[in-house]
PDB file of C-alpha atoms in Angstrom:
ATOM      1  CA  MET V 507      22.195 179.683-106.107  1.00 88.00           C
ATOM      2  CA  TYR V 508      19.364 177.314-106.983  1.00 84.00           C
ATOM      3  CA  ILE V 509      17.297 175.218-104.590  1.00 87.00           C
ATOM      4  CA  GLN V 510      15.460 171.962-105.142  1.00 84.00           C
ATOM      5  CA  GLU V 511      12.337 171.065-103.174  1.00 81.00           C
ATOM      6  CA  ASN V 512      14.372 168.697-100.999  1.00 83.00           C
ATOM      7  CA  LEU V 513      16.467 171.800-100.088  1.00 84.00           C
ATOM      8  CA  THR V 514      19.508 170.604-102.001  1.00 84.00           C
ATOM      9  CA  THR V 515      21.372 173.592-103.404  1.00 85.00           C
ATOM     10  CA  THR V 516      23.080 173.697-106.798  1.00 84.00           C
ATOM     11  CA  PRO V 517      25.084 176.398-108.515  1.00 83.00           C
ATOM     12  CA  HIS V 518      23.138 175.839-111.727  1.00 83.00           C
ATOM     13  CA  GLU V 519      19.485 175.484-112.559  1.00 81.00           C
ATOM     14  CA  VAL V 520      17.993 172.042-113.026  1.00 81.00           C
ATOM     15  CA  PRO V 521      14.981 172.806-115.251  1.00 79.00           C
ATOM     16  CA  GLY V 522      11.708 171.877-113.592  1.00 77.00           C
ATOM     17  CA  CYS V 523      13.459 170.731-110.415  1.00 83.00           C
ATOM     18  CA  SER V 524      15.210 173.791-108.982  1.00 87.00           C
ATOM     19  CA  TRP V 525      14.517 177.481-108.571  1.00 84.00           C
ATOM     20  CA  GLU V 526      16.738 180.470-107.995  1.00 90.00           C
ATOM     21  CA  LEU V 527      16.837 181.684-104.391  1.00 89.00           C
ATOM     22  CA  PRO V 528      15.803 185.344-104.265  1.00 90.00           C
ATOM     23  CA  ASP V 529      18.115 187.509-102.169  1.00 91.00           C
ATOM     24  CA  ALA V 530      15.110 188.709-100.169  1.00 93.00           C
ATOM     25  CA  LEU V 531      14.368 185.144 -99.040  1.00 93.00           C
ATOM     26  CA  ALA V 532      17.946 184.023 -98.317  1.00 91.00           C
ATOM     27  CA  GLU V 533      17.728 185.005 -94.631  1.00 93.00           C
ATOM     28  CA  LYS V 534      14.616 182.827 -94.154  1.00 92.00           C
ATOM     29  CA  PHE V 535      16.237 179.924 -95.952  1.00 88.00           C
ATOM     30  CA  TYR V 536      19.264 179.915 -93.670  1.00 91.00           C
ATOM     31  CA  ARG V 537      17.225 180.626 -90.524  1.00 92.00           C
ATOM     32  CA  PHE V 538      14.840 177.718 -91.034  1.00 91.00           C
ATOM     33  CA  GLY V 539      17.646 175.443 -92.215  1.00 89.00           C
ATOM     34  CA  ALA V 540      16.533 171.822 -92.553  1.00 89.00           C
ATOM     35  CA  PHE V 541      12.970 172.884 -91.739  1.00 90.00           C
ATOM     36  CA  ALA V 542      12.670 175.383 -94.582  1.00 91.00           C
ATOM     37  CA  LYS V 543       9.760 174.803 -96.959  1.00 90.00           C
ATOM     38  CA  LEU V 544       9.567 176.310-100.423  1.00 90.00           C
ATOM     39  CA  VAL V 545       6.347 178.044-101.466  1.00 90.00           C
ATOM     40  CA  LEU V 546       6.231 178.264-105.256  1.00 90.00           C
ATOM     41  CA  ASN V 547       4.145 180.613-107.361  1.00 91.00           C
ATOM     42  CA  ASP V 548       1.084 179.317-109.174  1.00 88.00           C
ATOM     43  CA  ASP V 549       2.907 178.128-112.262  1.00 87.00           C
ATOM     44  CA  ARG V 550       5.818 176.749-110.208  1.00 88.00           C
ATOM     45  CA  SER V 551       8.296 178.869-112.051  1.00 89.00           C
ATOM     46  CA  ALA V 552       9.754 180.709-109.061  1.00 90.00           C
ATOM     47  CA  ILE V 553       9.980 180.735-105.275  1.00 91.00           C
ATOM     48  CA  ALA V 554       7.291 182.981-103.843  1.00 91.00           C
ATOM     49  CA  ASP V 555       8.183 182.505-100.176  1.00 92.00           C
ATOM     50  CA  ILE V 556      10.060 180.321 -97.703  1.00 92.00           C
ATOM     51  CA  VAL V 557       8.272 179.251 -94.532  1.00 92.00           C
ATOM     52  CA  GLU V 558       9.035 176.934 -91.651  1.00 92.00           C
ATOM     53  CA  ASP V 559       7.810 173.368 -92.092  1.00 91.00           C
ATOM     54  CA  THR V 560       6.271 173.100 -88.612  1.00 92.00           C
ATOM     55  CA  GLU V 561       4.982 169.571 -89.153  1.00 92.00           C
ATOM     56  CA  ARG V 562       8.440 168.366 -90.046  1.00 90.00           C
ATOM     57  CA  ARG V 563       9.967 170.183 -87.064  1.00 92.00           C
ATOM     58  CA  GLU V 564       7.396 168.644 -84.712  1.00 93.00           C
ATOM     59  CA  GLN V 565       8.174 165.187 -86.087  1.00 93.00           C
ATOM     60  CA  TYR V 566      11.880 165.857 -85.612  1.00 93.00           C
ATOM     61  CA  GLU V 567      11.433 167.095 -82.045  1.00 93.00           C
ATOM     62  CA  ALA V 568       9.198 164.116 -81.214  1.00 94.00           C
ATOM     63  CA  THR V 569      11.779 161.702 -82.630  1.00 94.00           C
ATOM     64  CA  ARG V 570      14.588 163.406 -80.738  1.00 94.00           C
ATOM     65  CA  ALA V 571      12.590 163.311 -77.494  1.00 95.00           C
ATOM     66  CA  ARG V 572      11.799 159.618 -78.029  1.00 94.00           C
ATOM     67  CA  LYS V 573      15.441 158.778 -78.666  1.00 95.00           C
ATOM     68  CA  ALA V 574      16.501 160.776 -75.610  1.00 94.00           C
ATOM     69  CA  GLN V 575      13.977 158.860 -73.525  1.00 94.00           C
ATOM     70  CA  GLU V 576      15.170 155.535 -74.932  1.00 94.00           C
ATOM     71  CA  ARG V 577      18.778 156.517 -74.236  1.00 94.00           C
ATOM     72  CA  ALA V 578      17.895 157.496 -70.662  1.00 92.00           C
ATOM     73  CA  GLU V 579      16.088 154.181 -70.176  1.00 91.00           C
ATOM     74  CA  ARG V 580      19.087 152.243 -71.521  1.00 93.00           C
ATOM     75  CA  GLU V 581      21.425 154.141 -69.220  1.00 93.00           C
ATOM     76  CA  ALA V 582      19.100 153.525 -66.270  1.00 89.00           C
ATOM     77  CA  GLU V 583      18.980 149.820 -67.127  1.00 90.00           C
ATOM     78  CA  ARG V 584      22.783 149.669 -67.353  1.00 91.00           C
ATOM     79  CA  GLU V 585      23.024 151.400 -63.983  1.00 90.00           C
ATOM     80  CA  ARG V 586      20.559 148.936 -62.447  1.00 86.00           C
ATOM     81  CA  ALA V 587      22.485 146.020 -63.957  1.00 84.00           C
ATOM     82  CA  TRP V 588      25.773 147.435 -62.654  1.00 87.00           C
ATOM     83  CA  GLN V 589      24.334 147.891 -59.174  1.00 83.00           C
ATOM     84  CA  GLN V 590      22.891 144.377 -59.218  1.00 81.00           C
ATOM     85  CA  ALA V 591      26.230 142.935 -60.330  1.00 79.00           C
ATOM     86  CA  ALA V 592      28.010 144.933 -57.628  1.00 78.00           C
ATOM     87  CA  LEU V 593      25.598 143.644 -54.989  1.00 72.00           C
ATOM     88  CA  GLU V 594      26.021 140.073 -56.207  1.00 74.00           C
ATOM     89  CA  LYS V 595      29.794 140.446 -56.239  1.00 79.00           C
ATOM     90  CA  GLN V 596      29.683 141.926 -52.758  1.00 77.00           C
ATOM     91  CA  GLY V 597      27.474 139.065 -51.602  1.00 78.00           C
ATOM     92  CA  VAL V 598      29.845 136.489 -53.069  1.00 77.00           C
ATOM     93  CA  ALA V 599      32.785 138.234 -51.411  1.00 81.00           C
ATOM     94  CA  VAL V 600      31.018 138.302 -48.045  1.00 81.00           C
ATOM     95  CA  MET V 601      30.151 134.615 -48.382  1.00 84.00           C
ATOM     96  CA  ALA V 602      33.705 133.735 -49.411  1.00 86.00           C
ATOM     97  CA  ARG V 603      35.186 135.638 -46.463  1.00 87.00           C
ATOM     98  CA  SER V 604      32.734 134.001 -44.084  1.00 89.00           C
ATOM     99  CA  MET V 605      33.504 130.508 -45.403  1.00 90.00           C
ATOM    100  CA  PHE V 606      37.246 131.132 -45.300  1.00 92.00           C
ATOM    101  CA  ARG V 607      37.198 132.451 -41.757  1.00 88.00           C
ATOM    102  CA  SER V 608      35.173 129.494 -40.524  1.00 89.00           C
ATOM    103  CA  THR V 609      37.462 126.899 -42.130  1.00 93.00           C
ATOM    104  CA  ALA V 610      40.898 128.565 -42.283  1.00 93.00           C
ATOM    105  CA  ALA V 611      42.195 126.885 -39.120  1.00 92.00           C
ATOM    106  CA  ALA V 612      41.845 123.466 -40.781  1.00 93.00           C
ATOM    107  CA  MET V 613      43.086 124.479 -44.228  1.00 94.00           C
ATOM    108  CA  PRO V 614      46.522 123.517 -45.596  1.00 96.00           C
ATOM    109  CA  ALA V 615      49.074 126.318 -45.483  1.00 97.00           C
ATOM    110  CA  ASP V 616      49.172 126.645 -49.267  1.00 97.00           C
ATOM    111  CA  ASP V 617      45.414 127.208 -49.425  1.00 95.00           C
ATOM    112  CA  VAL V 618      45.529 129.793 -46.642  1.00 96.00           C
ATOM    113  CA  ILE V 619      48.294 131.649 -48.462  1.00 96.00           C
ATOM    114  CA  ARG V 620      46.407 131.574 -51.763  1.00 95.00           C
ATOM    115  CA  CYS V 621      43.230 132.838 -50.073  1.00 92.00           C
ATOM    116  CA  ARG V 622      44.859 135.243 -47.630  1.00 93.00           C
ATOM    117  CA  ALA V 623      43.023 138.209 -49.165  1.00 91.00           C
ATOM    118  CA  LEU V 624      39.886 136.774 -47.527  1.00 91.00           C
ATOM    119  CA  ALA V 625      41.412 136.788 -44.050  1.00 93.00           C
ATOM    120  CA  GLU V 626      40.823 139.562 -41.551  1.00 93.00           C
ATOM    121  CA  GLU V 627      43.578 142.106 -41.056  1.00 96.00           C
ATOM    122  CA  TRP V 628      44.976 141.879 -37.535  1.00 98.00           C
ATOM    123  CA  ALA V 629      43.542 144.253 -34.943  1.00 97.00           C
ATOM    124  CA  PRO V 630      43.682 144.028 -31.143  1.00 97.00           C
ATOM    125  CA  GLY V 631      41.147 141.575 -29.731  1.00 97.00           C
ATOM    126  CA  ALA V 632      40.589 138.135 -28.254  1.00 97.00           C
ATOM    127  CA  PHE V 633      42.045 135.210 -30.202  1.00 97.00           C
ATOM    128  CA  ALA V 634      41.803 131.443 -30.014  1.00 96.00           C
ATOM    129  CA  VAL V 635      44.414 128.963 -31.175  1.00 96.00           C
ATOM    130  CA  GLY V 636      44.108 128.522 -34.938  1.00 95.00           C
ATOM    131  CA  ASP V 637      42.632 131.952 -35.670  1.00 96.00           C
ATOM    132  CA  VAL V 638      44.050 133.421 -38.880  1.00 96.00           C
ATOM    133  CA  ARG V 639      44.939 137.064 -39.382  1.00 97.00           C
ATOM    134  CA  THR V 640      47.094 138.944 -41.855  1.00 97.00           C
ATOM    135  CA  GLU V 641      49.609 141.696 -41.304  1.00 97.00           C
ATOM    136  CA  ASP V 642      51.120 143.506 -44.286  1.00 95.00           C
ATOM    137  CA  GLY V 643      49.807 140.751 -46.536  1.00 94.00           C
ATOM    138  CA  VAL V 644      51.386 137.911 -44.541  1.00 97.00           C
ATOM    139  CA  PRO V 645      48.983 135.347 -43.026  1.00 97.00           C
ATOM    140  CA  TYR V 646      49.589 134.259 -39.440  1.00 98.00           C
ATOM    141  CA  ARG V 647      47.962 131.616 -37.246  1.00 97.00           C
ATOM    142  CA  CYS V 648      47.396 132.133 -33.535  1.00 97.00           C
ATOM    143  CA  CYS V 649      49.563 129.754 -31.480  1.00 96.00           C
ATOM    144  CA  GLN V 650      48.382 130.744 -28.008  1.00 97.00           C
ATOM    145  CA  GLU V 651      44.985 131.879 -26.850  1.00 97.00           C
ATOM    146  CA  HIS V 652      45.244 135.501 -25.732  1.00 97.00           C
ATOM    147  CA  ASP V 653      43.485 138.852 -25.547  1.00 97.00           C
ATOM    148  CA  SER V 654      45.342 141.849 -26.954  1.00 97.00           C
ATOM    149  CA  THR V 655      42.468 144.295 -26.556  1.00 96.00           C
ATOM    150  CA  GLY V 656      44.558 146.563 -24.354  1.00 92.00           C
ATOM    151  CA  ASN V 657      47.822 145.863 -26.167  1.00 94.00           C
ATOM    152  CA  SER V 658      47.893 147.421 -29.604  1.00 94.00           C
ATOM    153  CA  ASN V 659      51.547 146.404 -30.055  1.00 96.00           C
ATOM    154  CA  TRP V 660      50.851 142.674 -29.790  1.00 97.00           C
ATOM    155  CA  ASN V 661      50.661 142.402 -33.550  1.00 97.00           C
ATOM    156  CA  PRO V 662      51.899 139.142 -35.129  1.00 98.00           C
ATOM    157  CA  SER V 663      55.241 140.406 -36.392  1.00 96.00           C
ATOM    158  CA  GLN V 664      56.110 141.876 -32.990  1.00 96.00           C
ATOM    159  CA  VAL V 665      54.991 139.002 -30.750  1.00 97.00           C
ATOM    160  CA  PRO V 666      56.128 135.765 -32.453  1.00 96.00           C
ATOM    161  CA  ALA V 667      55.375 133.759 -29.319  1.00 96.00           C
ATOM    162  CA  LEU V 668      51.663 134.294 -30.009  1.00 98.00           C
ATOM    163  CA  TRP V 669      51.627 134.093 -33.794  1.00 98.00           C
ATOM    164  CA  ALA V 670      53.364 132.006 -36.453  1.00 98.00           C
ATOM    165  CA  PRO V 671      53.538 132.895 -40.155  1.00 98.00           C
ATOM    166  CA  TYR V 672      52.323 130.376 -42.696  1.00 98.00           C
ATOM    167  CA  HIS V 673      54.951 128.707 -44.884  1.00 98.00           C
ATOM    168  CA  GLY V 674      54.106 127.616 -48.404  1.00 97.00           C
ATOM    169  CA  THR V 675      55.240 124.312 -49.850  1.00 97.00           C
ATOM    170  CA  THR V 676      55.456 125.407 -53.494  1.00 97.00           C
ATOM    171  CA  PRO V 677      57.347 128.175 -55.295  1.00 96.00           C
ATOM    172  CA  GLU V 678      53.981 129.806 -56.046  1.00 96.00           C
ATOM    173  CA  THR V 679      52.999 130.015 -52.369  1.00 97.00           C
ATOM    174  CA  ALA V 680      56.450 130.811 -51.001  1.00 98.00           C
ATOM    175  CA  LEU V 681      56.531 133.982 -48.882  1.00 97.00           C
ATOM    176  CA  SER V 682      59.450 136.143 -47.836  1.00 97.00           C
ATOM    177  CA  TRP V 683      61.787 134.712 -45.219  1.00 97.00           C
ATOM    178  CA  ILE V 684      60.797 135.426 -41.616  1.00 97.00           C
ATOM    179  CA  ALA V 685      63.313 134.303 -39.020  1.00 96.00           C
ATOM    180  CA  PRO V 686      61.856 131.568 -36.765  1.00 96.00           C
ATOM    181  CA  THR V 687      61.932 132.039 -32.998  1.00 95.00           C
ATOM    182  CA  GLY V 688      61.052 128.542 -31.806  1.00 94.00           C
ATOM    183  CA  ALA V 689      59.646 125.135 -32.627  1.00 94.00           C
ATOM    184  CA  HIS V 690      56.199 126.556 -33.426  1.00 95.00           C
ATOM    185  CA  ASP V 691      57.352 128.708 -36.350  1.00 96.00           C
ATOM    186  CA  LEU V 692      60.386 126.868 -37.755  1.00 97.00           C
ATOM    187  CA  TYR V 693      60.585 125.903 -41.414  1.00 97.00           C
ATOM    188  CA  LYS V 694      59.658 122.255 -41.777  1.00 97.00           C
ATOM    189  CA  ALA V 695      61.205 119.975 -44.376  1.00 97.00           C
ATOM    190  CA  GLY V 696      59.660 120.729 -47.755  1.00 97.00           C
ATOM    191  CA  GLU V 697      58.483 124.237 -46.890  1.00 98.00           C
ATOM    192  CA  CYS V 698      59.553 127.095 -49.130  1.00 97.00           C
ATOM    193  CA  MET V 699      60.477 130.730 -48.667  1.00 97.00           C
ATOM    194  CA  VAL V 700      61.756 133.618 -50.752  1.00 97.00           C
ATOM    195  CA  TRP V 701      65.246 134.599 -49.676  1.00 95.00           C
ATOM    196  CA  THR V 702      66.470 138.202 -49.658  1.00 92.00           C
ATOM    197  CA  ASP V 703      67.892 137.869 -53.178  1.00 92.00           C
ATOM    198  CA  GLY V 704      64.481 136.875 -54.549  1.00 94.00           C
ATOM    199  CA  ILE V 705      65.362 133.210 -54.997  1.00 95.00           C
ATOM    200  CA  VAL V 706      62.861 130.619 -53.767  1.00 97.00           C
ATOM    201  CA  MET V 707      64.446 128.060 -51.452  1.00 96.00           C
ATOM    202  CA  ARG V 708      63.086 124.848 -49.936  1.00 96.00           C
ATOM    203  CA  ALA V 709      64.018 123.496 -46.507  1.00 96.00           C
ATOM    204  CA  LYS V 710      65.718 120.084 -46.682  1.00 94.00           C
ATOM    205  CA  ARG V 711      64.928 119.404 -43.033  1.00 95.00           C
ATOM    206  CA  ASP V 712      63.200 121.119 -40.138  1.00 96.00           C
ATOM    207  CA  THR V 713      65.232 124.214 -39.352  1.00 95.00           C
ATOM    208  CA  ASN V 714      65.348 127.507 -37.486  1.00 94.00           C
ATOM    209  CA  PHE V 715      68.358 128.653 -39.495  1.00 93.00           C
ATOM    210  CA  SER V 716      68.554 130.838 -42.550  1.00 93.00           C
ATOM    211  CA  PRO V 717      70.331 129.756 -45.759  1.00 91.00           C
ATOM    212  CA  GLU V 718      73.294 131.924 -44.751  1.00 90.00           C
ATOM    213  CA  GLU V 719      73.547 130.302 -41.327  1.00 88.00           C
ATOM    214  CA  SER V 720      73.045 126.750 -42.586  1.00 79.00           C
ATOM    215  CA  PRO V 721      73.456 126.615 -46.375  1.00 70.00           C
ATOM    216  CA  SER V 722      73.459 122.827 -46.479  1.00 64.00           C
TER     217      SER V 722
END
């Protein structure tokens, strides 16, 4: 095997550019690898020794350390940017929830339904008329002022006298049918609901009846 000064190996000699690798120096050549440095004899006709090119190794190590530092700095910057974005997103979400909760009582039903993810989930407490809470993804409005602090079973779906579900007026805001219990939660003309078969239906007039009970 022949070696050129750039450490390229060839099976054949390239006169004046490559030298045969002595068996006695093969171990050094492979040990130093890319940092091997040929030491030629005085007339440059043969390889006298193979040593480690320490200057080249130091340059390599310095470059690798610099790149590692740059990579760490980029990763740290990405992490800072991610945290900043998360904080901003959290801040926007907090602001959106706050704005929704302060205006929900006056919002049209369709808007409440579209924004229901911003509403508070129901939990026992004191409620005023118009307060909005969700239960299992369904938004309800408080119809009577009350305090359920000591009554954990006064949730909207169980106490319809205190809460009424919102009814959408478009197919996009239609929610699953919930049987009305009185005038406060009936389906008004033009309001929509999703019947048990998945079909969206619209009330032709104010009604407490289901499509099965009053199909016309």
